[in-house]
Short mmCIF file of C-alpha atoms and ligand atoms in Angstrom, two decimals:
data_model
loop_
_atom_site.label_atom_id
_atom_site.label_comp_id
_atom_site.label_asym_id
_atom_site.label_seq_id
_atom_site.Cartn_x
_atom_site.Cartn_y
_atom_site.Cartn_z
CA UNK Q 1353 13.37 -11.15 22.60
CA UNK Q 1354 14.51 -14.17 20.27
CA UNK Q 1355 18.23 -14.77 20.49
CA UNK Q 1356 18.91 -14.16 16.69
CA UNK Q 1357 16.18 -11.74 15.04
CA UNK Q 1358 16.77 -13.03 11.63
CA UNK Q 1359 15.93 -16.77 12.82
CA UNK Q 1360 12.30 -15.25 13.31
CA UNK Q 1361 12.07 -13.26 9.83
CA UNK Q 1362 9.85 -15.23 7.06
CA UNK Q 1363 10.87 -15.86 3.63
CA UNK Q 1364 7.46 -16.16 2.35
CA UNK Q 1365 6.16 -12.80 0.92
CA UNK Q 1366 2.89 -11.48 2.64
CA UNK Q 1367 0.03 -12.07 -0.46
CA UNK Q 1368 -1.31 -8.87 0.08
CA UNK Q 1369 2.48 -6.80 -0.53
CA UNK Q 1370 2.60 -8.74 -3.70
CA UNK Q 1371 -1.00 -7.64 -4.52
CA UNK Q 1372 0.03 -4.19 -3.49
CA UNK Q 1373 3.12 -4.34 -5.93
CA UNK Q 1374 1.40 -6.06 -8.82
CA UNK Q 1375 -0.50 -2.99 -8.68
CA UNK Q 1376 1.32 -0.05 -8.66
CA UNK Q 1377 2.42 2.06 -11.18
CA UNK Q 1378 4.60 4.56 -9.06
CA UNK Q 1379 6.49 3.34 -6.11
CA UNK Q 1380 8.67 5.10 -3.77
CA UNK Q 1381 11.49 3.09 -1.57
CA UNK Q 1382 11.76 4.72 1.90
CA UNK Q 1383 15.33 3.71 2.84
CA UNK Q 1384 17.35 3.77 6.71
CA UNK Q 1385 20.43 3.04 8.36
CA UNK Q 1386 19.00 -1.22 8.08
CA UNK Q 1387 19.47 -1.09 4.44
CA UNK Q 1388 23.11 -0.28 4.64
CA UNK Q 1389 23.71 -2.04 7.66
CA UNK Q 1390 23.33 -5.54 5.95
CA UNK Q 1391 26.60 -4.48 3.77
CA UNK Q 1392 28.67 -4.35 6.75
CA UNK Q 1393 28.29 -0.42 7.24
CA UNK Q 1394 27.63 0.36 10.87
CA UNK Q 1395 25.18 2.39 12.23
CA UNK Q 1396 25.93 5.84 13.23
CA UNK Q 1397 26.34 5.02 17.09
CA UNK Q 1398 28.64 2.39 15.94
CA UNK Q 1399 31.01 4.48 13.87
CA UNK Q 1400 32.49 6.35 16.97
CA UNK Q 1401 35.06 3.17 17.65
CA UNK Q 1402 38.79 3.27 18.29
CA UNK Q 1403 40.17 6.89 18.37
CA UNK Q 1404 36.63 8.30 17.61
CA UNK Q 1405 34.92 6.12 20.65
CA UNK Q 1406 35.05 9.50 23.00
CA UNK Q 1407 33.31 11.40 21.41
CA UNK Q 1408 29.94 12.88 21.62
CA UNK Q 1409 28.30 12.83 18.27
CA UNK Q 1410 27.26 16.42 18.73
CA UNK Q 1411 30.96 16.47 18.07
CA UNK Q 1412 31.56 14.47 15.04
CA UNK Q 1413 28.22 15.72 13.28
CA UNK Q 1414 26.82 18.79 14.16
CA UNK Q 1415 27.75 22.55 12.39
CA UNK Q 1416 28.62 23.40 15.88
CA UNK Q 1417 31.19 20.59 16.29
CA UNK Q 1418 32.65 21.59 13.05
CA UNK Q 1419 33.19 25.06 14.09
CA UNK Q 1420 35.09 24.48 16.97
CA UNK Q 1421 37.14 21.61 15.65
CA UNK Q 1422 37.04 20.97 11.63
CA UNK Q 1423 40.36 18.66 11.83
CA UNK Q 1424 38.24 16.61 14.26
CA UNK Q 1425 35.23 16.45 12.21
CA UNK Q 1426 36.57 16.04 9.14
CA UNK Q 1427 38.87 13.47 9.77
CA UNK Q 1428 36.01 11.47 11.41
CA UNK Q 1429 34.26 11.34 8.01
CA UNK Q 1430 37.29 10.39 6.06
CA UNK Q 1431 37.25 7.44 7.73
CA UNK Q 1432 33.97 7.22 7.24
CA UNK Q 1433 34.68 7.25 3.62
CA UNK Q 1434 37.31 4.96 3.68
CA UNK Q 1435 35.17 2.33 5.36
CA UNK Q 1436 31.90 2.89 3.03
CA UNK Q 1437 34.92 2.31 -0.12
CA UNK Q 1438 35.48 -1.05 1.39
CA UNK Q 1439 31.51 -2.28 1.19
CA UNK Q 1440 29.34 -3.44 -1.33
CA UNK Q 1441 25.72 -3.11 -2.20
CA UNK Q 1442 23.90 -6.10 -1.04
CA UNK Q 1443 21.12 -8.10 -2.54
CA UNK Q 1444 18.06 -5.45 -1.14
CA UNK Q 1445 19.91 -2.97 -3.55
CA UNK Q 1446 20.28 -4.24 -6.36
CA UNK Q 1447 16.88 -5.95 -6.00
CA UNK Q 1448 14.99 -2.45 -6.44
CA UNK Q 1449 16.33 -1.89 -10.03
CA UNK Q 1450 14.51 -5.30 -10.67
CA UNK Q 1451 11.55 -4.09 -8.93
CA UNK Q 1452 11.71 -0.95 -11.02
CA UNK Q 1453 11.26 -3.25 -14.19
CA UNK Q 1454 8.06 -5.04 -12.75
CA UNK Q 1455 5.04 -5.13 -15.55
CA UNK Q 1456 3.35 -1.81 -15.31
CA UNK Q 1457 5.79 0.05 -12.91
CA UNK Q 1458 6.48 3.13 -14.64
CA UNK Q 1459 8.80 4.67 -11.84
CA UNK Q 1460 10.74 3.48 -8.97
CA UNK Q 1461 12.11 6.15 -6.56
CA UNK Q 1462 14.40 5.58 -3.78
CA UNK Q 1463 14.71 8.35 -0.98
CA UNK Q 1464 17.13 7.33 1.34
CA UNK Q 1465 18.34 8.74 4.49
CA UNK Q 1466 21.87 7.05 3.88
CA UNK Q 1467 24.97 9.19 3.28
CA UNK Q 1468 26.37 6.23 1.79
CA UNK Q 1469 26.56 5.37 -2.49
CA UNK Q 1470 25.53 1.88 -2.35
CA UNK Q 1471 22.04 2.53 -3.83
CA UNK Q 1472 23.81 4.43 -6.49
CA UNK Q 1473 26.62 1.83 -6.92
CA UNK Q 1474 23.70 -0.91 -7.49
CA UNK Q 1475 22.50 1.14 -9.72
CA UNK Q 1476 19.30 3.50 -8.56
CA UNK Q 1477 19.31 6.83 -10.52
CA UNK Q 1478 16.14 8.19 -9.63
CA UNK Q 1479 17.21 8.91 -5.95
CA UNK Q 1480 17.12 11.14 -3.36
CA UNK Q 1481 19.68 11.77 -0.15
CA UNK Q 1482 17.19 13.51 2.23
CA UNK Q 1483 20.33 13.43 4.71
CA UNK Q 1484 23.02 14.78 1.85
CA UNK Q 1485 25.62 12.87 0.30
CA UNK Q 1486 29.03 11.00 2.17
CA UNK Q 1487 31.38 11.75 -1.10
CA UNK Q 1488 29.90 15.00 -1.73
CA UNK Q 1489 31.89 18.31 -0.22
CA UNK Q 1490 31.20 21.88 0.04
CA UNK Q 1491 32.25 24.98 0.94
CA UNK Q 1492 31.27 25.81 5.52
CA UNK Q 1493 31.20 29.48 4.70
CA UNK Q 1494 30.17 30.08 0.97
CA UNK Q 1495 28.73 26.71 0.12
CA UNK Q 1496 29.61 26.25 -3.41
CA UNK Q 1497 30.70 22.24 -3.89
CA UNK Q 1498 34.09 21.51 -3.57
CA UNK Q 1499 35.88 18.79 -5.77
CA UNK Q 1500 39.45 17.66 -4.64
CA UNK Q 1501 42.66 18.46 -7.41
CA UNK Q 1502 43.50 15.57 -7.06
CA UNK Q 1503 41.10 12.57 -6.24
CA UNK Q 1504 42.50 9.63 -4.78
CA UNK Q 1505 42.40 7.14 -7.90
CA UNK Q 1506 43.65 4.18 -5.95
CA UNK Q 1507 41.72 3.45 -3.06
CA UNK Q 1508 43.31 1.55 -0.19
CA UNK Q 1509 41.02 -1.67 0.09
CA UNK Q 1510 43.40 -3.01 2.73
CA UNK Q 1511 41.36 -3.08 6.57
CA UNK Q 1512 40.87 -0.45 8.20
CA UNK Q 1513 44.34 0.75 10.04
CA UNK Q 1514 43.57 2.41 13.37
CA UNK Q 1515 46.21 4.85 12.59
CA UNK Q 1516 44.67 6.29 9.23
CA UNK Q 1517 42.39 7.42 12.09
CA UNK Q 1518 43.05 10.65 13.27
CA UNK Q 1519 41.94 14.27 12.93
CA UNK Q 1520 42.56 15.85 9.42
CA UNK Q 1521 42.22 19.63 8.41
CA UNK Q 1522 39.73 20.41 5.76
CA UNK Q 1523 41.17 21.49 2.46
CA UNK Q 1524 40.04 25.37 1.80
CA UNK Q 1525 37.29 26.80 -0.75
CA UNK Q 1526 38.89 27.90 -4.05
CA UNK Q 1527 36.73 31.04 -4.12
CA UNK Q 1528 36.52 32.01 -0.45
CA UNK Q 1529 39.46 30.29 1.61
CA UNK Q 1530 36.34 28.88 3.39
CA UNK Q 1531 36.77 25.66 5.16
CA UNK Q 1532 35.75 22.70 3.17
CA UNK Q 1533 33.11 20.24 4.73
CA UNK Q 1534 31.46 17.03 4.11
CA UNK Q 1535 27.83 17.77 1.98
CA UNK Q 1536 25.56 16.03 4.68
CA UNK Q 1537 22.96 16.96 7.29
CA UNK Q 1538 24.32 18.03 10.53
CA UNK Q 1539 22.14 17.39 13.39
CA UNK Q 1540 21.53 20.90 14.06
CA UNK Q 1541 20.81 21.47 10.62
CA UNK Q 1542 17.69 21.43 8.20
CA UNK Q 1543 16.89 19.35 5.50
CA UNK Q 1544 17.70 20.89 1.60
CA UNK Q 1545 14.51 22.49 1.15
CA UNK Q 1546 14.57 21.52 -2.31
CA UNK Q 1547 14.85 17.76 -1.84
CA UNK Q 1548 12.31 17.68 1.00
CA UNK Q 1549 9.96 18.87 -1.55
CA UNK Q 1550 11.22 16.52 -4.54
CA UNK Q 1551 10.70 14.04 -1.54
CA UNK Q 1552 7.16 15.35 -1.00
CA UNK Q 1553 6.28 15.22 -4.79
CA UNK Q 1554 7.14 11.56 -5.24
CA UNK Q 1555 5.54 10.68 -2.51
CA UNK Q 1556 2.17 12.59 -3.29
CA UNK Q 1557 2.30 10.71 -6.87
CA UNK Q 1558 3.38 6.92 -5.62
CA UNK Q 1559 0.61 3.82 -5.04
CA UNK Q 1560 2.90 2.19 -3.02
CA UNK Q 1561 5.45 3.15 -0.34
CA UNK Q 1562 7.93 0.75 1.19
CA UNK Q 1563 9.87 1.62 4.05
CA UNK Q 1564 13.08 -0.40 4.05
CA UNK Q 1565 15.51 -0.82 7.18
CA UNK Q 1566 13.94 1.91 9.21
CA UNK Q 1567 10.96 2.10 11.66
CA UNK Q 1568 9.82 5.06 9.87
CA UNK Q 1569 9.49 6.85 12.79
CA UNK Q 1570 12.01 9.28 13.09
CA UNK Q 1571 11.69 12.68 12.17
CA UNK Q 1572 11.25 14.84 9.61
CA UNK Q 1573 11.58 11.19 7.54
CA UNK Q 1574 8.80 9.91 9.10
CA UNK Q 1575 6.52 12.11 7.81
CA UNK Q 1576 6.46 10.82 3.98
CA UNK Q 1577 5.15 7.66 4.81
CA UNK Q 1578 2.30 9.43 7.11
CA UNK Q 1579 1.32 11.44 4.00
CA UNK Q 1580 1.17 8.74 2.16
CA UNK Q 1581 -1.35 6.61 4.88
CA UNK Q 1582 -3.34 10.36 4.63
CA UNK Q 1583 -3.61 9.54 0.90
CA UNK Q 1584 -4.82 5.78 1.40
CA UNK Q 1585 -1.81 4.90 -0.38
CA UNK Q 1586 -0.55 1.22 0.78
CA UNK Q 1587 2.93 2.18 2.80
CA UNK Q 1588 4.56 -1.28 3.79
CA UNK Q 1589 7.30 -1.32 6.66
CA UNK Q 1590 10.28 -4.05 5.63
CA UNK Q 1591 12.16 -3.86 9.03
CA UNK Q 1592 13.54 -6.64 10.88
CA UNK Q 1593 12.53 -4.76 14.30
CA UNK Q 1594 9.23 -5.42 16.68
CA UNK Q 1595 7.64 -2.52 17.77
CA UNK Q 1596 6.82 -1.06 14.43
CA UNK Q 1597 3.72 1.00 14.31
CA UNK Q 1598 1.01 -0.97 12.25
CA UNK Q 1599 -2.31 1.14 12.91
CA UNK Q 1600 -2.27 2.22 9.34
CA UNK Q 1601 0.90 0.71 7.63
CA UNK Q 1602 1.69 -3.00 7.43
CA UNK Q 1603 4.59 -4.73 8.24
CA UNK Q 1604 6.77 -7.29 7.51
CA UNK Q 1605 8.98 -8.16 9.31
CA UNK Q 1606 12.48 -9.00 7.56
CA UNK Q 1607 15.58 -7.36 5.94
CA UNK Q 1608 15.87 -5.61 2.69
CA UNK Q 1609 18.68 -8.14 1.63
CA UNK Q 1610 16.15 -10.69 2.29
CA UNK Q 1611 12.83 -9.06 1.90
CA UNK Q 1612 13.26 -7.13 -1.79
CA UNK Q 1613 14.46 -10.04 -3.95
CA UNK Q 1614 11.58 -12.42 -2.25
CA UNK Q 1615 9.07 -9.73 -3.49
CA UNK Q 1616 10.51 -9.66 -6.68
CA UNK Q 1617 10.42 -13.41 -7.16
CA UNK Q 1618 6.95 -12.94 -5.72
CA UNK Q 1619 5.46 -10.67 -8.21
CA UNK Q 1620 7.25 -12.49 -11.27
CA UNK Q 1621 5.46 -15.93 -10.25
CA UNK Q 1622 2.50 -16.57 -12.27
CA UNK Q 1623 -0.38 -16.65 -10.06
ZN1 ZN P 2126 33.77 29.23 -0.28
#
């Protein structure tokens, strides 16, 4: 294994992804835990530090773990909101709104497995959170969405302080004094049936699928770039990782910070 993965990554855009590009009309952006990762937001093994470091993430993100401890739970993912506040949308971000304005491409849509807003914050509106939303809440027993009184206007962009970390009680439902929870997908949950099949629709209509900072090979998510292969649709894996499976996709191996605003310069050269 090289010492620093990056030092092996290439800057020079594989010819054929640019042909692939140049050519596509619809395009769908498969993105993972890698894409956010390169603004400084850790992975989800690496959010259980400091007071959180104990426990099991069947605790911290399961419907299970709620139930027998909101305060816990929800306190974990204030902090989680508190740290995605503090981070910025890198250069693979913003990159895909100039993607989305290649010659020819008529639409560009991201389906991301992030909980995080960066894609939004860099601009993406044709987007889909297969895994739910970080800043989105809802109601544990009735589900209707839940939007605070009184949203915190001024954000604390100070570091993180250890002691803002701690459990928290959920505020309650309006309607049904339910217990208020964070809008994303437990791991004992299913995905929203409805965005699965948004998910399904896009992917059914692209010519070219990228899957950014993920192996695209975890499950369900995995199974959008597979349909796509099925299809003979090009499906190109941007992932800084070895190991990637390249029977039927192709990789490259880099980072989306890196990777998406080469293969924008790429496509924009005259040829
Ligand atoms: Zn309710």
């Amino acid at each position: 294994m090289n010492e620093n993965p990056l030092s092996s990554q290439s800057l020079d855009v594989p010819p054929e992804l640019v042909r692939d590009a140049r050519a596509a009309r619809n395009i769908v952006v498969l993105t993972g835990a890698g894409m956010s990762a390169e603004s400084g937001i850790p992975t989800f093994r690496d959010t259980r530090t400091g007071f959180w470091a104990n426990f099991d993430p069947s605790a911290l993100a399961s419907a299970s773990g709620f139930k027998r401890n909101p305060a816990l739970v929800w306190g974990w993912y204030e902090g989680r909101r508190r740290d995605v506040r503090r981070r910025k949308p890198n250069a693979g971000h913003f990159a895909l709104q100039d993607l989305a304005k290649l010659d020819g491409v008529e639409s560009l849509t991201v389906i991301t497995q992030n909980v995080d807003d960066l894609h939004e914050r860099a601009g993406s509106t044709d987007l889909i959170h297969l895994h739910g939303n970080l800043f989105g809440s809802q109601c544990f027993a009735c589900q209707r969405p839940y939007v605070a009184d009184t949203p915190s206007a001024v954000e604390d962009l100070a570091e993180p302080d250890a002691e803002e970390d701690r459990p928290t009680p959920p505020p309650r439902c309006r309607r049904c004094n339910g217990l208020v929870r964070p809008a994303v997908v437990w791991f004992d949950e299913l995905l929203s049936p409805a965005n699965w099949t948004e998910a399904c629709r896009h992917v059914q209509g692209a010519d070219l699928v990228l899957v950014v900072g993920s192996s695209g090979e975890v499950y369900p998510a995995a199974l959008l770039p597979d349909m796509a292969v099925e299809r003979g649709c090009p499906v190109w894996i941007i992932n800084p990782a070895d190991g990637l499976d390249t029977t039927f996709r192709k990789a490259w191996r880099s980072t989306a910070a890196v990777a998406l605003p080469a293969l924008v310069a790429g496509c924009a050269k005259e040829e």
